[in-house]
Short mmCIF file of C-alpha atoms in Angstrom, two decimals:
data_model
loop_
_atom_site.label_atom_id
_atom_site.label_comp_id
_atom_site.label_asym_id
_atom_site.label_seq_id
_atom_site.Cartn_x
_atom_site.Cartn_y
_atom_site.Cartn_z
CA MET A 1 29.30 -4.53 42.48
CA HIS A 2 28.89 -1.15 44.11
CA GLY A 3 25.42 0.25 44.72
CA TRP A 4 25.89 3.07 42.20
CA GLN A 5 26.96 0.53 39.56
CA ARG A 6 23.86 -1.55 40.17
CA GLY A 7 21.75 1.59 39.91
CA LEU A 8 23.39 2.59 36.63
CA LEU A 9 22.90 -0.92 35.22
CA LEU A 10 19.23 -0.82 36.23
CA CYS A 11 18.76 2.55 34.52
CA LEU A 12 20.41 1.27 31.36
CA CYS A 13 18.14 -1.79 31.34
CA LEU A 14 15.08 0.39 31.75
CA LEU A 15 16.16 2.86 29.07
CA SER A 16 17.31 0.31 26.49
CA PRO A 17 13.82 -0.52 25.14
CA LEU A 18 13.07 3.20 24.83
CA ALA A 19 16.35 3.90 23.10
CA MET A 20 15.77 1.05 20.67
CA ALA A 21 12.17 1.99 19.91
CA ALA A 22 11.75 3.22 16.37
CA GLU A 23 8.87 4.03 14.07
CA VAL A 24 8.35 1.31 11.48
CA ILE A 25 5.62 -0.23 9.39
CA GLU A 26 5.56 -3.73 10.85
CA ASN A 27 3.24 -5.14 8.22
CA PHE A 28 1.77 -3.79 4.98
CA ALA A 29 -0.76 -6.29 3.63
CA VAL A 30 -2.79 -5.50 0.51
CA ARG A 31 -5.61 -7.25 -1.37
CA LEU A 32 -6.22 -6.23 -4.99
CA GLN A 33 -9.54 -7.40 -6.44
CA VAL A 34 -10.03 -6.84 -10.16
CA GLN A 35 -13.71 -6.27 -10.89
CA ARG A 36 -15.49 -7.24 -14.11
CA ASP A 37 -16.40 -3.59 -14.69
CA GLY A 38 -12.68 -2.85 -14.95
CA ASN A 39 -12.41 -1.15 -11.58
CA LEU A 40 -9.98 -2.22 -8.86
CA LEU A 41 -11.00 -2.77 -5.24
CA VAL A 42 -8.07 -2.22 -2.87
CA THR A 43 -7.86 -3.15 0.80
CA GLU A 44 -4.74 -2.08 2.70
CA ARG A 45 -3.93 -3.15 6.25
CA ILE A 46 -1.01 -1.16 7.60
CA THR A 47 0.36 -2.01 11.06
CA VAL A 48 2.66 0.68 12.43
CA GLN A 49 4.74 1.24 15.54
CA ALA A 50 4.23 4.88 16.51
CA GLU A 51 6.67 6.79 18.72
CA GLY A 52 5.43 10.36 18.29
CA GLU A 53 8.14 11.27 15.78
CA GLN A 54 6.60 11.17 12.29
CA ILE A 55 3.51 9.28 13.44
CA LYS A 56 1.97 11.74 15.87
CA ARG A 57 -1.74 11.86 15.08
CA GLY A 58 -1.98 9.13 12.47
CA ILE A 59 -0.66 8.32 9.01
CA TYR A 60 -1.28 9.55 5.50
CA ARG A 61 -1.43 7.70 2.19
CA ASP A 62 -0.50 9.20 -1.18
CA LEU A 63 -2.15 7.69 -4.27
CA PRO A 64 -1.81 8.65 -7.95
CA VAL A 65 -4.95 9.59 -9.88
CA ARG A 66 -3.41 10.76 -13.15
CA TYR A 67 -0.35 9.37 -14.88
CA THR A 68 1.29 8.82 -18.26
CA LEU A 69 0.82 5.51 -20.06
CA PRO A 70 3.69 3.81 -21.92
CA THR A 71 2.04 5.08 -25.12
CA GLY A 72 2.50 8.66 -23.92
CA LEU A 73 -1.23 9.23 -23.35
CA GLN A 74 -2.48 10.66 -20.07
CA GLN A 75 -4.85 8.46 -18.08
CA SER A 76 -7.05 9.47 -15.17
CA SER A 77 -7.93 6.93 -12.48
CA PRO A 78 -10.34 8.48 -9.95
CA ILE A 79 -10.35 6.98 -6.46
CA ILE A 80 -13.44 6.47 -4.30
CA LEU A 81 -12.70 6.01 -0.60
CA LEU A 82 -14.94 3.32 0.89
CA ASP A 83 -13.72 2.89 4.44
CA ALA A 84 -10.97 3.91 6.87
CA LEU A 85 -10.38 2.21 10.22
CA ARG A 86 -7.91 2.29 13.08
CA ASP A 87 -7.83 -0.84 15.22
CA GLY A 88 -11.21 -1.84 13.82
CA GLN A 89 -12.91 1.49 14.54
CA THR A 90 -13.90 4.17 12.05
CA GLU A 91 -11.12 6.72 11.68
CA ARG A 92 -11.41 10.36 10.66
CA VAL A 93 -10.08 11.08 7.17
CA ARG A 94 -9.09 14.34 5.51
CA LEU A 95 -8.51 14.55 1.76
CA GLU A 96 -5.92 16.72 0.05
CA GLU A 97 -5.70 16.90 -3.76
CA ASN A 98 -2.84 18.22 -5.88
CA GLY A 99 -3.86 17.29 -9.44
CA THR A 100 -1.94 14.09 -10.11
CA TRP A 101 -2.12 12.69 -6.58
CA VAL A 102 -4.49 12.55 -3.66
CA ARG A 103 -3.45 12.32 -0.02
CA TYR A 104 -5.62 10.75 2.66
CA TYR A 105 -4.82 11.84 6.21
CA LEU A 106 -5.99 9.24 8.72
CA GLY A 107 -6.28 10.68 12.21
CA SER A 108 -7.54 13.67 14.17
CA ALA A 109 -5.67 16.96 14.23
CA ASP A 110 -6.66 17.49 17.86
CA ARG A 111 -5.63 14.07 19.14
CA LEU A 112 -2.08 12.81 19.69
CA LEU A 113 -1.47 9.08 19.64
CA GLN A 114 0.22 7.37 22.54
CA PRO A 115 3.34 5.42 21.54
CA GLY A 116 2.36 1.92 20.53
CA ARG A 117 1.18 -0.37 17.76
CA TYR A 118 -1.79 0.60 15.56
CA GLU A 119 -3.44 -1.16 12.63
CA TYR A 120 -4.97 1.02 9.91
CA GLU A 121 -7.27 -0.31 7.23
CA LEU A 122 -8.00 1.63 4.06
CA ARG A 123 -10.50 0.44 1.44
CA TYR A 124 -10.93 2.25 -1.85
CA GLN A 125 -11.97 1.71 -5.44
CA VAL A 126 -9.84 2.81 -8.37
CA GLU A 127 -11.46 3.42 -11.74
CA ARG A 128 -9.63 2.75 -15.00
CA SER A 129 -6.57 1.34 -13.26
CA LEU A 130 -5.81 -1.44 -15.76
CA LEU A 131 -3.55 -1.48 -18.80
CA HIS A 132 -5.18 -2.88 -21.93
CA HIS A 133 -3.18 -4.56 -24.69
CA SER A 134 -4.33 -6.20 -27.92
CA THR A 135 -4.88 -9.67 -26.42
CA THR A 136 -4.39 -9.18 -22.68
CA ASP A 137 -5.39 -6.98 -19.79
CA GLU A 138 -2.83 -6.10 -17.14
CA LEU A 139 -2.74 -4.88 -13.57
CA TYR A 140 0.46 -2.99 -12.74
CA TRP A 141 0.37 -1.73 -9.17
CA ASN A 142 2.76 -0.16 -6.70
CA VAL A 143 1.53 -2.08 -3.67
CA THR A 144 3.02 -0.02 -0.85
CA GLY A 145 4.03 3.25 -2.48
CA ASN A 146 7.62 4.50 -2.14
CA GLY A 147 7.01 7.58 -0.04
CA TRP A 148 7.30 6.13 3.46
CA GLY A 149 10.02 7.74 5.56
CA PHE A 150 10.59 4.64 7.68
CA PRO A 151 11.17 0.94 6.94
CA ILE A 152 8.54 -1.64 6.07
CA GLN A 153 9.40 -4.85 7.89
CA GLN A 154 7.01 -7.06 5.90
CA ALA A 155 4.96 -6.38 2.76
CA SER A 156 2.55 -8.74 1.04
CA VAL A 157 -0.05 -8.66 -1.71
CA GLU A 158 -2.93 -10.85 -2.84
CA VAL A 159 -4.22 -10.36 -6.38
CA GLN A 160 -7.69 -11.71 -7.16
CA LEU A 161 -8.77 -11.81 -10.80
CA PRO A 162 -12.39 -12.17 -11.92
CA SER A 163 -13.81 -15.69 -11.78
CA GLY A 164 -12.89 -17.59 -14.92
CA ALA A 165 -9.63 -15.74 -15.50
CA ARG A 166 -6.44 -17.64 -16.28
CA MET A 167 -3.40 -15.76 -15.09
CA GLY A 168 -0.72 -15.32 -17.70
CA GLN A 169 2.58 -13.71 -16.82
CA PHE A 170 3.38 -11.98 -13.56
CA ALA A 171 6.31 -10.08 -12.13
CA ALA A 172 7.12 -8.34 -8.86
CA TYR A 173 9.86 -5.97 -7.78
CA THR A 174 11.19 -4.59 -4.52
CA GLY A 175 13.23 -1.45 -3.89
CA GLY A 176 13.13 2.16 -5.03
CA TRP A 177 11.73 3.64 -8.23
CA GLY A 178 12.91 1.65 -11.24
CA SER A 179 14.38 -1.17 -9.17
CA ARG A 180 14.30 -4.70 -10.56
CA ASP A 181 15.21 -6.40 -7.28
CA LYS A 182 13.15 -9.48 -6.50
CA ALA A 183 13.31 -9.94 -2.74
CA TYR A 184 9.98 -11.77 -2.54
CA GLU A 185 8.51 -15.27 -2.46
CA VAL A 186 5.34 -16.65 -4.02
CA LEU A 187 2.96 -17.98 -1.36
CA GLU A 188 0.17 -19.12 -3.69
CA GLN A 189 -0.47 -19.13 -7.41
CA ARG A 190 -3.69 -20.29 -9.05
CA ASP A 191 -5.54 -19.36 -12.24
CA ASP A 192 -7.24 -16.37 -10.64
CA THR A 193 -5.15 -15.75 -7.49
CA LEU A 194 -1.60 -14.72 -6.72
CA ARG A 195 -0.16 -14.18 -3.25
CA LEU A 196 3.39 -13.10 -2.55
CA ALA A 197 5.39 -11.49 0.26
CA SER A 198 8.69 -9.71 0.69
CA THR A 199 11.59 -11.75 2.05
CA GLN A 200 13.51 -8.89 3.65
CA PRO A 201 12.68 -5.51 5.17
CA LEU A 202 12.21 -2.61 2.78
CA PRO A 203 14.23 0.48 3.79
CA ALA A 204 12.67 3.93 3.85
CA TYR A 205 11.43 5.13 0.45
CA GLN A 206 11.40 1.61 -0.98
CA GLY A 207 8.39 -0.53 -1.75
CA LEU A 208 6.81 -3.53 -3.48
CA THR A 209 5.32 -3.53 -6.99
CA VAL A 210 3.38 -6.30 -8.75
CA ALA A 211 2.27 -6.83 -12.37
CA VAL A 212 -0.16 -9.52 -13.59
CA ASP A 213 -1.82 -10.11 -16.94
CA TRP A 214 -4.60 -12.37 -18.23
CA PRO A 215 -6.43 -12.87 -21.56
CA ALA A 216 -8.66 -9.99 -22.64
CA GLY A 217 -12.42 -10.29 -22.66
CA LEU A 218 -13.24 -10.69 -18.96
CA VAL A 219 -13.32 -7.04 -17.92
CA THR A 220 -14.98 -4.02 -19.47
CA ARG A 221 -12.58 -1.70 -21.25
CA PRO A 222 -13.05 2.08 -21.02
CA ASP A 223 -13.43 4.03 -24.21
CA PHE A 224 -11.04 6.83 -25.19
CA ALA A 225 -13.14 9.57 -23.62
CA GLU A 226 -13.36 7.70 -20.31
CA ARG A 227 -9.61 7.01 -20.20
CA ASN A 228 -8.82 10.69 -20.69
CA GLY A 229 -11.79 12.21 -18.87
CA ALA A 230 -11.49 14.92 -16.30
CA LEU A 231 -11.20 13.89 -12.66
#
């Protein structure tokens, strides 16, 4: 092999990892804890590979705070941010509101991230997030959201019901809005706990949704005024 060929091969070997590098969410792990007061405590751990393309200073998370129930009524579900971390350290957060959604920007406008892997943790409480039926209460939750512009390699969710609950039916879906795909596996199922994980990567703008119900009477139900109160 000529010297110039060896040099070209060396350059290609050095450039290959860079050429293959892409921004992805490597892991999106969520814990959903249903509280007896009817609120939902959410912990999200989002591990990303940043390359300075879309992830330059950090990430943002869009969350709904007002939506339409199957009955046609409008419901408000205010969110209280409890904590935001990056690699275990407190991260700066900026809030943007647009009426039906809120957006949390995690990161500093004056600081660019170096390419690499980062783990973000977001903890927040959602009020009036449950669906209430005549004999059951239900949690229906879009675990990851469907607004990510890059793939999610692995998504998982753990649902914890109040002590004493007996889980009834559950369902989960993967894909885009309205999808009924079921590319997931159940890791654990007990009376008050459900853990499941995706079995294949989720392309951009696709996500994981879970629904669980249990007999009514364990959580406080909001009255009509609270369900439809101003944010």
